[in-house]
Amino acid sequence: MAAELAVIGLGYVGLPLAQEASRAGLKVLGLDVAPDIVAGLNQGRSHVDDLNDEDVAEMVAAGFEATTDPAGLATASTIVICVPTPLSDEGGPDLAAVTSASETIAAHLRPGMLVVLESTTYPGTTDEVVRPILERGGLVAGQDFHLAFSPERIDPGNPTYGLRNTPKVVGGHTPACTAKAAELYRRFVDTVVEARGTREAETAKLLENTYRHVNIALVNEMARFCHELDIDLWDVIRLAATKPFGFKAFYPGPGVGGHCIPIDPNYLSHNVRARLGYPFRFVELAQEINATMPGYIAQRIQNLLNQERKALNGATVLLLGVTYKQNIADQRESPAVPVARRLMSLGANVVFHDPHVPVWYLDGMALDRVPDLDATLAAADIVVILQGHSEYEGEMIAKKAAKVFDTRGITPPSATVEHL
Ligand code: SAJ
């Protein structure tokens, strides 16, 4: 039976999309370049955090099929591109996977099809990169087939929001394309919001994450001067957060990791500078502040040891939390890496603990998680809390450690604890 929906890219974005569409009764074909991923899915095994094997088995039972063969695209009514757009060396998105997917689609494009791009990218990608590739065969977007952009809003590990209950923005090459894309998503997403066009939909995603990036940089910069002025920024944020409107709390940290926040805003700033010749200053400044946090953290650690008349060189530093944010295992762009690198370059003996990470691969070295956290808390010259995993009890850490530098505000103030 022909697939109603084909999803290209079966990762943390594509697979939840395929799952919800399958649950809504659509016949879904999943296309991926990785044979092991395809084989695993067809055998009912999941490779992404948000779906377990039972979820995949349910999809397969409902008719979902994964393949590496693009021939099946020819019979699909709708094709959604969910491939990665990593940061390129120039600072914009590396669109290799998007152009490759577009070329694959172009070889099978038929009149009446709907093509949607979900991969995060700079404004204009759908219109200026994807559309020309799809139109090479003579079919025209908005006339012979529909083309739209719909930003992914998958938040891995979020217990509350998934694809179905997160409003979905869709922006088409023409109003008819927008309507066609909205009609598709309304079959398995509770709320669909129609944008004026593809550029507005592309830019909305970047605004969402740039907003976070800039506000995190704001409190990170405040953390520096509040420390100098002996102002408890954590208390300041607690107080400001009592305002019931017009304020959203962000918290300082050791740096901004993950695959979204430190990456997506660059797509906008790179695009503005490339097209218009001037900087998107907020983003570039936020990038600079957030990127220098790991070095600042290392300096604060050195200063704390210095207060104890201890050299960082030869000191044992226990890092708690090496993932990029609390309560997940993902280590992408984790600030723990530059913090550890800096400490090691100054001669520190860096050890780590993280409930989600048994072995930490750091610049080719494989560091084993310390086997006995309690013993290491007591033995380390300084304990540095980088992620506030829920397994970590701030009071217990403060009691057992000789000295604590807490970048996440999970320990109570005390003589042996300093907060970022
Ligand atoms: N961070 C801070 N202070 C904060 C918030 C975050 O230092 O106040 C750091 C985190 O430790 C992490 C980085 O910033 O290293 C990113 O954190 P994040 O909470 O933004 O989490 P992400 O990267 O998983 O962002 C995703 C985004 N989701 C999508 O793009 C679909 C983002 O839009 C979500 O708002 C975010 O999840 C979320 O709220 O969980």
mmCIF file of N, CA, C and O in Angstrom, residues 7-9 31-34 68-71 73 79-86 93-109 115-117 119 121 125 129-134 136:
data_model
loop_
_atom_site.group_PDB
_atom_site.id
_atom_site.type_symbol
_atom_site.label_atom_id
_atom_site.label_comp_id
_atom_site.label_asym_id
_atom_site.label_seq_id
_atom_site.Cartn_x
_atom_site.Cartn_y
_atom_site.Cartn_z
ATOM 1 N N VAL A 7 8.895 9.992 5.850
ATOM 2 C CA VAL A 7 9.729 10.832 6.724
ATOM 3 C C VAL A 7 11.178 10.527 6.402
ATOM 4 O O VAL A 7 11.615 9.370 6.502
ATOM 5 N N ILE A 8 11.906 11.563 6.010
ATOM 6 C CA ILE A 8 13.333 11.373 5.690
ATOM 7 C C ILE A 8 14.157 11.843 6.881
ATOM 8 O O ILE A 8 14.117 13.021 7.248
ATOM 9 N N GLY A 9 14.876 10.903 7.501
ATOM 10 C CA GLY A 9 15.647 11.223 8.713
ATOM 11 C C GLY A 9 14.884 10.700 9.924
ATOM 12 O O GLY A 9 13.885 11.295 10.320
ATOM 13 N N LEU A 31 12.533 6.862 5.891
ATOM 14 C CA LEU A 31 13.726 6.726 5.058
ATOM 15 C C LEU A 31 14.934 7.230 5.840
ATOM 16 O O LEU A 31 14.888 8.321 6.414
ATOM 17 N N ASP A 32 15.985 6.403 5.888
ATOM 18 C CA ASP A 32 17.211 6.856 6.557
ATOM 19 C C ASP A 32 18.417 6.275 5.826
ATOM 20 O O ASP A 32 18.313 5.228 5.183
ATOM 21 N N VAL A 33 19.529 6.959 5.924
ATOM 22 C CA VAL A 33 20.749 6.495 5.227
ATOM 23 C C VAL A 33 21.481 5.437 6.037
ATOM 24 O O VAL A 33 22.362 4.751 5.516
ATOM 25 N N ALA A 34 21.115 5.266 7.312
ATOM 26 C CA ALA A 34 21.854 4.325 8.178
ATOM 27 C C ALA A 34 21.187 2.954 8.176
ATOM 28 O O ALA A 34 20.096 2.787 8.764
ATOM 29 N N THR A 68 16.151 2.088 3.425
ATOM 30 C CA THR A 68 17.208 2.965 2.906
ATOM 31 C C THR A 68 16.959 3.258 1.428
ATOM 32 O O THR A 68 17.646 4.043 0.814
ATOM 33 N N ASP A 69 15.915 2.618 0.888
ATOM 34 C CA ASP A 69 15.639 2.737 -0.550
ATOM 35 C C ASP A 69 14.629 3.844 -0.812
ATOM 36 O O ASP A 69 13.475 3.754 -0.389
ATOM 37 N N PRO A 70 15.033 4.912 -1.518
ATOM 38 C CA PRO A 70 14.129 6.055 -1.732
ATOM 39 C C PRO A 70 13.012 5.790 -2.739
ATOM 40 O O PRO A 70 12.128 6.630 -2.916
ATOM 41 N N ALA A 71 13.022 4.610 -3.367
ATOM 42 C CA ALA A 71 12.007 4.358 -4.408
ATOM 43 C C ALA A 71 10.597 4.539 -3.862
ATOM 44 O O ALA A 71 9.691 5.009 -4.562
ATOM 45 N N LEU A 73 9.417 6.710 -2.132
ATOM 46 C CA LEU A 73 8.953 8.110 -2.074
ATOM 47 C C LEU A 73 7.949 8.395 -3.187
ATOM 48 O O LEU A 73 7.046 9.212 -3.039
ATOM 49 N N ILE A 79 5.980 14.221 1.935
ATOM 50 C CA ILE A 79 7.355 13.883 2.349
ATOM 51 C C ILE A 79 7.839 14.964 3.315
ATOM 52 O O ILE A 79 7.769 16.159 2.995
ATOM 53 N N VAL A 80 8.296 14.558 4.488
ATOM 54 C CA VAL A 80 8.797 15.523 5.478
ATOM 55 C C VAL A 80 10.284 15.260 5.707
ATOM 56 O O VAL A 80 10.694 14.129 5.974
ATOM 57 N N ILE A 81 11.080 16.311 5.588
ATOM 58 C CA ILE A 81 12.545 16.211 5.751
ATOM 59 C C ILE A 81 12.903 16.563 7.195
ATOM 60 O O ILE A 81 12.659 17.676 7.652
ATOM 61 N N CYS A 82 13.507 15.565 7.872
ATOM 62 C CA CYS A 82 13.883 15.753 9.299
ATOM 63 C C CYS A 82 15.349 15.382 9.479
ATOM 64 O O CYS A 82 15.703 14.613 10.380
ATOM 65 N N VAL A 83 16.200 15.896 8.620
ATOM 66 C CA VAL A 83 17.624 15.544 8.699
ATOM 67 C C VAL A 83 18.396 16.616 9.476
ATOM 68 O O VAL A 83 17.933 17.743 9.624
ATOM 69 N N PRO A 84 19.589 16.262 9.996
ATOM 70 C CA PRO A 84 20.352 17.208 10.823
ATOM 71 C C PRO A 84 20.900 18.377 10.017
ATOM 72 O O PRO A 84 21.213 18.236 8.829
ATOM 73 N N THR A 85 21.027 19.509 10.678
ATOM 74 C CA THR A 85 21.682 20.686 10.087
ATOM 75 C C THR A 85 22.714 21.180 11.090
ATOM 76 O O THR A 85 22.493 22.170 11.794
ATOM 77 N N PRO A 86 23.848 20.466 11.188
ATOM 78 C CA PRO A 86 24.872 20.866 12.159
ATOM 79 C C PRO A 86 25.501 22.204 11.781
ATOM 80 O O PRO A 86 25.366 22.655 10.634
ATOM 81 N N PRO A 93 24.373 26.904 8.930
ATOM 82 C CA PRO A 93 24.044 25.481 8.976
ATOM 83 C C PRO A 93 24.705 24.722 7.823
ATOM 84 O O PRO A 93 24.771 25.224 6.706
ATOM 85 N N ASP A 94 25.174 23.547 8.119
ATOM 86 C CA ASP A 94 25.686 22.660 7.075
ATOM 87 C C ASP A 94 24.461 22.004 6.438
ATOM 88 O O ASP A 94 23.790 21.183 7.072
ATOM 89 N N LEU A 95 24.146 22.386 5.215
ATOM 90 C CA LEU A 95 22.897 21.954 4.567
ATOM 91 C C LEU A 95 23.093 20.712 3.706
ATOM 92 O O LEU A 95 22.219 20.361 2.895
ATOM 93 N N ALA A 96 24.215 20.033 3.864
ATOM 94 C CA ALA A 96 24.495 18.881 2.995
ATOM 95 C C ALA A 96 23.372 17.840 3.064
ATOM 96 O O ALA A 96 22.897 17.341 2.030
ATOM 97 N N ALA A 97 22.908 17.553 4.267
ATOM 98 C CA ALA A 97 21.871 16.523 4.401
ATOM 99 C C ALA A 97 20.543 17.011 3.814
ATOM 100 O O ALA A 97 19.779 16.235 3.210
ATOM 101 N N VAL A 98 20.277 18.314 3.960
ATOM 102 C CA VAL A 98 19.030 18.875 3.416
ATOM 103 C C VAL A 98 19.055 18.841 1.892
ATOM 104 O O VAL A 98 18.087 18.409 1.243
ATOM 105 N N THR A 99 20.166 19.236 1.304
ATOM 106 C CA THR A 99 20.233 19.229 -0.178
ATOM 107 C C THR A 99 20.212 17.797 -0.701
ATOM 108 O O THR A 99 19.552 17.498 -1.703
ATOM 109 N N SER A 100 20.850 16.896 0.030
ATOM 110 C CA SER A 100 20.847 15.494 -0.416
ATOM 111 C C SER A 100 19.426 14.930 -0.364
ATOM 112 O O SER A 100 18.964 14.276 -1.316
ATOM 113 N N ALA A 101 18.703 15.232 0.708
ATOM 114 C CA ALA A 101 17.313 14.759 0.828
ATOM 115 C C ALA A 101 16.458 15.383 -0.269
ATOM 116 O O ALA A 101 15.625 14.713 -0.894
ATOM 117 N N SER A 102 16.691 16.653 -0.537
ATOM 118 C CA SER A 102 15.915 17.355 -1.585
ATOM 119 C C SER A 102 16.169 16.721 -2.947
ATOM 120 O O SER A 102 15.249 16.509 -3.748
ATOM 121 N N GLU A 103 17.431 16.390 -3.214
ATOM 122 C CA GLU A 103 17.746 15.747 -4.504
ATOM 123 C C GLU A 103 17.099 14.368 -4.600
ATOM 124 O O GLU A 103 16.587 13.979 -5.648
ATOM 125 N N THR A 104 17.084 13.659 -3.487
ATOM 126 C CA THR A 104 16.429 12.349 -3.483
ATOM 127 C C THR A 104 14.938 12.505 -3.774
ATOM 128 O O THR A 104 14.365 11.766 -4.592
ATOM 129 N N ILE A 105 14.328 13.502 -3.164
ATOM 130 C CA ILE A 105 12.892 13.732 -3.388
ATOM 131 C C ILE A 105 12.646 14.127 -4.845
ATOM 132 O O ILE A 105 11.723 13.636 -5.500
ATOM 133 N N ALA A 106 13.522 15.012 -5.346
ATOM 134 C CA ALA A 106 13.331 15.523 -6.720
ATOM 135 C C ALA A 106 13.270 14.385 -7.728
ATOM 136 O O ALA A 106 12.502 14.431 -8.706
ATOM 137 N N ALA A 107 14.005 13.323 -7.458
ATOM 138 C CA ALA A 107 14.029 12.182 -8.387
ATOM 139 C C ALA A 107 12.714 11.408 -8.371
ATOM 140 O O ALA A 107 12.450 10.591 -9.260
ATOM 141 N N HIS A 108 11.893 11.662 -7.350
ATOM 142 C CA HIS A 108 10.634 10.911 -7.232
ATOM 143 C C HIS A 108 9.421 11.840 -7.109
ATOM 144 O O HIS A 108 8.325 11.386 -6.830
ATOM 145 N N LEU A 109 9.634 13.134 -7.320
ATOM 146 C CA LEU A 109 8.561 14.098 -7.110
ATOM 147 C C LEU A 109 7.453 13.931 -8.145
ATOM 148 O O LEU A 109 7.720 13.723 -9.326
ATOM 149 N N VAL A 115 5.714 18.641 0.137
ATOM 150 C CA VAL A 115 7.057 18.471 0.718
ATOM 151 C C VAL A 115 7.213 19.493 1.849
ATOM 152 O O VAL A 115 6.944 20.685 1.669
ATOM 153 N N VAL A 116 7.611 19.005 3.027
ATOM 154 C CA VAL A 116 7.805 19.889 4.184
ATOM 155 C C VAL A 116 9.227 19.727 4.707
ATOM 156 O O VAL A 116 9.700 18.603 4.867
ATOM 157 N N LEU A 117 9.896 20.866 4.961
ATOM 158 C CA LEU A 117 11.215 20.846 5.604
ATOM 159 C C LEU A 117 11.018 21.153 7.085
ATOM 160 O O LEU A 117 10.339 22.132 7.435
ATOM 161 N N SER A 119 13.915 20.640 9.275
ATOM 162 C CA SER A 119 15.258 20.854 9.830
ATOM 163 C C SER A 119 15.507 22.336 10.122
ATOM 164 O O SER A 119 15.160 23.195 9.304
ATOM 165 N N THR A 121 17.107 25.835 10.234
ATOM 166 C CA THR A 121 18.020 26.451 9.261
ATOM 167 C C THR A 121 17.767 27.951 9.202
ATOM 168 O O THR A 121 16.902 28.477 9.899
ATOM 169 N N THR A 125 15.990 29.221 3.412
ATOM 170 C CA THR A 125 16.475 27.910 2.955
ATOM 171 C C THR A 125 15.412 27.168 2.126
ATOM 172 O O THR A 125 15.702 26.617 1.070
ATOM 173 N N VAL A 129 16.930 27.175 -1.389
ATOM 174 C CA VAL A 129 17.792 25.986 -1.517
ATOM 175 C C VAL A 129 16.960 24.767 -1.910
ATOM 176 O O VAL A 129 17.227 24.097 -2.906
ATOM 177 N N VAL A 130 15.898 24.496 -1.145
ATOM 178 C CA VAL A 130 15.100 23.289 -1.388
ATOM 179 C C VAL A 130 14.264 23.433 -2.661
ATOM 180 O O VAL A 130 14.277 22.541 -3.528
ATOM 181 N N ARG A 131 13.564 24.554 -2.799
ATOM 182 C CA ARG A 131 12.644 24.718 -3.935
ATOM 183 C C ARG A 131 13.345 24.568 -5.283
ATOM 184 O O ARG A 131 12.883 23.781 -6.137
ATOM 185 N N PRO A 132 14.468 25.225 -5.542
ATOM 186 C CA PRO A 132 15.118 25.059 -6.864
ATOM 187 C C PRO A 132 15.493 23.611 -7.170
ATOM 188 O O PRO A 132 15.374 23.157 -8.310
ATOM 189 N N ILE A 133 15.909 22.879 -6.151
ATOM 190 C CA ILE A 133 16.271 21.469 -6.386
ATOM 191 C C ILE A 133 15.018 20.685 -6.787
ATOM 192 O O ILE A 133 15.022 19.905 -7.738
ATOM 193 N N LEU A 134 13.921 20.934 -6.065
ATOM 194 C CA LEU A 134 12.686 20.185 -6.353
ATOM 195 C C LEU A 134 12.112 20.562 -7.717
ATOM 196 O O LEU A 134 11.451 19.763 -8.381
ATOM 197 N N ARG A 136 13.753 21.235 -10.406
ATOM 198 C CA ARG A 136 14.642 20.915 -11.539
ATOM 199 C C ARG A 136 13.944 20.079 -12.603
ATOM 200 O O ARG A 136 14.216 20.197 -13.802
#
